[in-house]
PDB file of C-alpha atoms in Angstrom:
ATOM      1  CA  MET O 301     -26.251  -4.402  29.775  1.00 55.00           C
ATOM      2  CA  ALA O 302     -23.648  -0.778  29.743  1.00 63.00           C
ATOM      3  CA  PHE O 303     -20.582  -2.371  27.792  1.00 72.00           C
ATOM      4  CA  ARG O 304     -22.694  -3.222  24.812  1.00 72.00           C
ATOM      5  CA  LYS O 305     -21.129  -1.464  22.025  1.00 71.00           C
ATOM      6  CA  LYS O 306     -23.222   1.135  20.178  1.00 75.00           C
ATOM      7  CA  PHE O 307     -21.715   1.519  16.023  1.00 75.00           C
ATOM      8  CA  THR O 308     -20.162  -1.393  14.462  1.00 72.00           C
ATOM      9  CA  PRO O 309     -17.802  -0.693  11.003  1.00 74.00           C
ATOM     10  CA  ARG O 310     -18.895  -1.043   7.439  1.00 77.00           C
ATOM     11  CA  LYS O 311     -17.346  -3.673   5.879  1.00 79.00           C
ATOM     12  CA  LYS O 312     -14.571  -1.554   3.659  1.00 82.00           C
ATOM     13  CA  PHE O 313     -14.017  -2.227   0.422  1.00 86.00           C
ATOM     14  CA  CYS O 314     -11.510  -1.316  -3.418  1.00 91.00           C
ATOM     15  CA  ARG O 315     -13.091   1.097  -5.238  1.00 91.00           C
ATOM     16  CA  PHE O 316     -11.289  -0.161  -8.252  1.00 92.00           C
ATOM     17  CA  CYS O 317     -11.894  -4.101  -7.977  1.00 92.00           C
ATOM     18  CA  ALA O 318     -15.583  -2.830  -7.122  1.00 92.00           C
ATOM     19  CA  ASP O 319     -15.651  -0.829 -10.857  1.00 91.00           C
ATOM     20  CA  LYS O 320     -13.326  -2.849 -13.651  1.00 88.00           C
ATOM     21  CA  ASN O 321     -14.007   0.305 -15.530  1.00 89.00           C
ATOM     22  CA  MET O 322     -12.419   2.555 -13.560  1.00 86.00           C
ATOM     23  CA  PRO O 323      -9.210   2.842 -14.702  1.00 86.00           C
ATOM     24  CA  LEU O 324      -6.339   3.263 -12.513  1.00 90.00           C
ATOM     25  CA  ASP O 325      -3.695   5.891 -14.281  1.00 93.00           C
ATOM     26  CA  TYR O 326      -1.788   8.644 -13.484  1.00 93.00           C
ATOM     27  CA  LYS O 327      -3.440  10.947 -15.737  1.00 94.00           C
ATOM     28  CA  ARG O 328      -6.619  10.722 -14.133  1.00 92.00           C
ATOM     29  CA  ALA O 329      -5.387  13.403 -10.310  1.00 92.00           C
ATOM     30  CA  ASP O 330      -9.470  14.085  -9.624  1.00 92.00           C
ATOM     31  CA  ILE O 331      -9.049  10.003  -8.568  1.00 92.00           C
ATOM     32  CA  LEU O 332      -6.403   9.794  -6.776  1.00 93.00           C
ATOM     33  CA  ARG O 333      -6.610  12.831  -4.815  1.00 93.00           C
ATOM     34  CA  ASP O 334      -9.161  10.991  -3.047  1.00 92.00           C
ATOM     35  CA  TYR O 335      -5.995   8.325  -1.482  1.00 94.00           C
ATOM     36  CA  ILE O 336      -3.357  11.446  -0.612  1.00 94.00           C
ATOM     37  CA  THR O 337      -4.173  13.866   2.992  1.00 91.00           C
ATOM     38  CA  GLU O 338      -4.032  17.761   2.136  1.00 88.00           C
ATOM     39  CA  ARG O 339      -0.536  17.579   3.138  1.00 88.00           C
ATOM     40  CA  GLY O 340       0.446  15.552  -0.035  1.00 89.00           C
ATOM     41  CA  LYS O 341       0.542  11.626   2.423  1.00 93.00           C
ATOM     42  CA  ILE O 342      -0.200   8.610   0.715  1.00 95.00           C
ATOM     43  CA  ILE O 343      -3.518   6.661   2.620  1.00 95.00           C
ATOM     44  CA  ALA O 344      -2.221   3.816   4.036  1.00 94.00           C
ATOM     45  CA  ARG O 345      -4.343   0.901   2.602  1.00 91.00           C
ATOM     46  CA  ARG O 346      -5.928  -0.035   6.045  1.00 91.00           C
ATOM     47  CA  ILE O 347      -8.205   3.208   5.977  1.00 92.00           C
ATOM     48  CA  THR O 348      -8.838   3.398   2.475  1.00 92.00           C
ATOM     49  CA  GLY O 349     -10.270   0.130   2.624  1.00 92.00           C
ATOM     50  CA  THR O 350      -8.175  -1.044  -0.973  1.00 94.00           C
ATOM     51  CA  CYS O 351      -6.589  -4.033  -2.200  1.00 94.00           C
ATOM     52  CA  ALA O 352      -2.667  -4.746  -1.486  1.00 95.00           C
ATOM     53  CA  LYS O 353      -3.116  -5.340  -5.440  1.00 94.00           C
ATOM     54  CA  HIS O 354      -4.422  -2.014  -5.737  1.00 94.00           C
ATOM     55  CA  GLN O 355      -2.568   0.464  -2.781  1.00 95.00           C
ATOM     56  CA  ARG O 356       0.373  -0.754  -4.585  1.00 96.00           C
ATOM     57  CA  GLN O 357      -0.910   0.146  -7.966  1.00 95.00           C
ATOM     58  CA  LEU O 358      -1.363   3.674  -6.414  1.00 96.00           C
ATOM     59  CA  THR O 359       1.169   4.075  -5.162  1.00 96.00           C
ATOM     60  CA  THR O 360       3.246   4.169  -8.081  1.00 96.00           C
ATOM     61  CA  GLU O 361      -0.011   6.638 -10.103  1.00 96.00           C
ATOM     62  CA  ILE O 362       0.486   8.748  -7.189  1.00 95.00           C
ATOM     63  CA  LYS O 363       4.555   8.255  -7.918  1.00 95.00           C
ATOM     64  CA  ARG O 364       3.800   9.554 -11.343  1.00 95.00           C
ATOM     65  CA  ALA O 365       1.805  12.426 -11.711  1.00 95.00           C
ATOM     66  CA  ARG O 366       3.744  13.988  -8.672  1.00 93.00           C
ATOM     67  CA  GLN O 367       6.460  13.902 -11.845  1.00 93.00           C
ATOM     68  CA  MET O 368       4.957  14.793 -14.139  1.00 92.00           C
ATOM     69  CA  ALA O 369       3.285  17.447 -11.598  1.00 90.00           C
ATOM     70  CA  LEU O 370      -0.183  17.251 -11.562  1.00 90.00           C
ATOM     71  CA  LEU O 371      -0.189  16.445  -8.004  1.00 90.00           C
ATOM     72  CA  PHE O 372       1.870  18.339  -5.262  1.00 87.00           C
ATOM     73  CA  TYR O 373       4.403  16.409  -2.712  1.00 87.00           C
ATOM     74  CA  THR O 374       4.045  18.982   0.211  1.00 82.00           C
ATOM     75  CA  THR O 375       1.648  21.551   1.020  1.00 74.00           C
ATOM     76  CA  VAL O 376       4.121  24.238   0.195  1.00 75.00           C
ATOM     77  CA  HIS O 377       3.760  22.767  -3.555  1.00 66.00           C
ATOM     78  CA  SER O 378       0.056  23.300  -3.132  1.00 63.00           C
ATOM     79  CA  THR O 379      -1.727  25.964  -4.650  1.00 60.00           C
ATOM     80  CA  ASP O 380      -4.869  26.246  -2.306  1.00 57.00           C
ATOM     81  CA  VAL O 381      -2.113  27.300   0.651  1.00 54.00           C
ATOM     82  CA  LYS O 382      -0.747  30.612   0.537  1.00 57.00           C
ATOM     83  CA  LYS O 383       2.495  32.070   1.713  1.00 55.00           C
ATOM     84  CA  ARG O 384       3.542  33.448   4.391  1.00 57.00           C
ATOM     85  CA  THR O 385       6.044  36.352   3.887  1.00 56.00           C
ATOM     86  CA  LEU O 386       7.351  38.240   6.487  1.00 52.00           C
TER      87      LEU O 386
END
């Protein structure tokens, strides 16, 4: 069989449903950084595997953390990326 699949993806699960003790809070920037790209975009739930309820909460908490300057909006605001000067 030449057309047999070689790879079966794992079932994605919501980290917040699996671990009820992990709070979803804007003050926990270390957890929220897992759900944004290095450019500052919020990663979609089809990629992360979070449920719809927690994805809505996650989006709200990321936006709150950005307002409080715990997370950056774009790479220009990031401390990891050095600005180019001419």
